[in-house]
Tab-separated table of N, CA and C in Angstrom:
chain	number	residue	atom	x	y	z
A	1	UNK	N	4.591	14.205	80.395
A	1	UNK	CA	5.546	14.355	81.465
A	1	UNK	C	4.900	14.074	82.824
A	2	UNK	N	3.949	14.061	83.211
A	2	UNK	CA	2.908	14.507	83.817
A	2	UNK	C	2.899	12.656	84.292
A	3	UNK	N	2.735	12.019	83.749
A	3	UNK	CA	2.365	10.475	84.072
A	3	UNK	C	4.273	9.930	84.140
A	4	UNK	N	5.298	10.615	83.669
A	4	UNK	CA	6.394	9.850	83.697
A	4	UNK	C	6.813	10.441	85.386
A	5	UNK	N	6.674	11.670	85.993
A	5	UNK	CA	6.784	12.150	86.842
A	5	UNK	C	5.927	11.203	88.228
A	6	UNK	N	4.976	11.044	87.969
A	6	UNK	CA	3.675	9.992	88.702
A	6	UNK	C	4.814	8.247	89.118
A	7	UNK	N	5.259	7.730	87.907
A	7	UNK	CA	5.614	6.494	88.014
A	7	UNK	C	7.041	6.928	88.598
A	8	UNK	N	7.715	8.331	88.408
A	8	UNK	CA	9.016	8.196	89.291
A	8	UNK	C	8.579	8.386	91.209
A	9	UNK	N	7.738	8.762	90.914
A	9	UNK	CA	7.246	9.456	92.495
A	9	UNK	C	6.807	8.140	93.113
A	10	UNK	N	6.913	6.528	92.470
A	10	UNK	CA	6.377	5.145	93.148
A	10	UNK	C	7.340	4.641	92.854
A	11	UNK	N	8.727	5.054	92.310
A	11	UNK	CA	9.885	4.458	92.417
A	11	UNK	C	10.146	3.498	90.822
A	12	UNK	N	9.465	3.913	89.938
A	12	UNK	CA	9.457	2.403	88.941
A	12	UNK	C	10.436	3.060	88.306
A	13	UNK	N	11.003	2.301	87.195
A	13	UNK	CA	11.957	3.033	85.838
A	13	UNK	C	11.171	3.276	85.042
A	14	UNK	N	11.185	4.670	84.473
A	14	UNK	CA	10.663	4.687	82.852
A	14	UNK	C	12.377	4.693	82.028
A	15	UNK	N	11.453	4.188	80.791
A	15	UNK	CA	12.543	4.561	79.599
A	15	UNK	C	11.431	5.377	78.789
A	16	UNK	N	12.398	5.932	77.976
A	16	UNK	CA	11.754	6.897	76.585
A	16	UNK	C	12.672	6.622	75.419
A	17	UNK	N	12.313	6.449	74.830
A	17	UNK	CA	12.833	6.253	73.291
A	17	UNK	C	12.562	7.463	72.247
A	18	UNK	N	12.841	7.700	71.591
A	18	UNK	CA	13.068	8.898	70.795
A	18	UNK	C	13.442	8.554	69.668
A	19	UNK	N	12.264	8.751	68.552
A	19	UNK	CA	12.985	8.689	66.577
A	19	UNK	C	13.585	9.524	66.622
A	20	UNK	N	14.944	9.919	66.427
A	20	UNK	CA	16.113	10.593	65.802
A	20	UNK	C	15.914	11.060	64.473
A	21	UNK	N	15.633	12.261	64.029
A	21	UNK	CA	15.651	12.073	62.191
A	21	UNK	C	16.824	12.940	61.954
A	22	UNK	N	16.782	13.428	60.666
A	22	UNK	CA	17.483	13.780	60.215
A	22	UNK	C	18.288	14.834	60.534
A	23	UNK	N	17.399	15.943	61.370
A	23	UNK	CA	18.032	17.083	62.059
A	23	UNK	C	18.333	17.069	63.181
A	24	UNK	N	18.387	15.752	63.871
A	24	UNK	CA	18.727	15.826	65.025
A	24	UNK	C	18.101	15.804	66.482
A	25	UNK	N	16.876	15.954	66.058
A	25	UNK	CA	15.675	16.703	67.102
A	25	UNK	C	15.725	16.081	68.612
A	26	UNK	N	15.981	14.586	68.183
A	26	UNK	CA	15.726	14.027	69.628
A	26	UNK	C	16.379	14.197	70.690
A	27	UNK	N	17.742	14.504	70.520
A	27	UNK	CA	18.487	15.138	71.459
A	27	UNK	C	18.200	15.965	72.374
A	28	UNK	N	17.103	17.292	71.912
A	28	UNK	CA	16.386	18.494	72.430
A	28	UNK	C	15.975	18.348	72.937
A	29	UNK	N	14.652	17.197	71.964
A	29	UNK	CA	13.324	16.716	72.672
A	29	UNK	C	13.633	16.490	74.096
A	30	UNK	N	14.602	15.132	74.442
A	30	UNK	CA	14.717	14.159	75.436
A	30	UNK	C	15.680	15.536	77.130
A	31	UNK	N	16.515	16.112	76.466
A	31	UNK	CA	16.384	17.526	77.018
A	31	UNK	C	15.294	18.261	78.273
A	32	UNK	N	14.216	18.453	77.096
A	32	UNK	CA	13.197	19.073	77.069
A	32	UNK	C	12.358	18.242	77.965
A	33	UNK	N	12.681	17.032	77.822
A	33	UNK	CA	11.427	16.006	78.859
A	33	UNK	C	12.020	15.746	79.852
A	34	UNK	N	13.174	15.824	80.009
A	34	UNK	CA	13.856	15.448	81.451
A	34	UNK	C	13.570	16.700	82.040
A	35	UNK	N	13.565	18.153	81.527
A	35	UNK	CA	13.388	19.660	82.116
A	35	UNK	C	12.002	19.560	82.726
A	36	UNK	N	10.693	18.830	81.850
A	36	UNK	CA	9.617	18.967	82.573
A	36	UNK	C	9.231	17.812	83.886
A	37	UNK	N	10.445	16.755	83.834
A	37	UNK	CA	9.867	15.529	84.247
A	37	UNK	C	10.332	15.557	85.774
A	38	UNK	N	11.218	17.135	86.244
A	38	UNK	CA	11.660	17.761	87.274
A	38	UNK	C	11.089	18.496	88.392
């Protein structure tokens, strides 16, 4: 989070991609990384 926070603070785009499995997880995950990337 720590380096995606760095490249928003110089203006660039990140993307993140996320494997989806079976339970769903990535949904949380991506959640969870936008909460720290704040």
């Amino acid at each position: 989070a720590q380096k995606i926070k760095k490249y928003l603070k110089q203006g660039l785009d990140v993307y993140v991609y996320f494997n989806n499995d079976f339970h769903g997880y990535a949904i949380e995950n991506a959640k969870e990384l936008s909460k720290l990337c704040k």
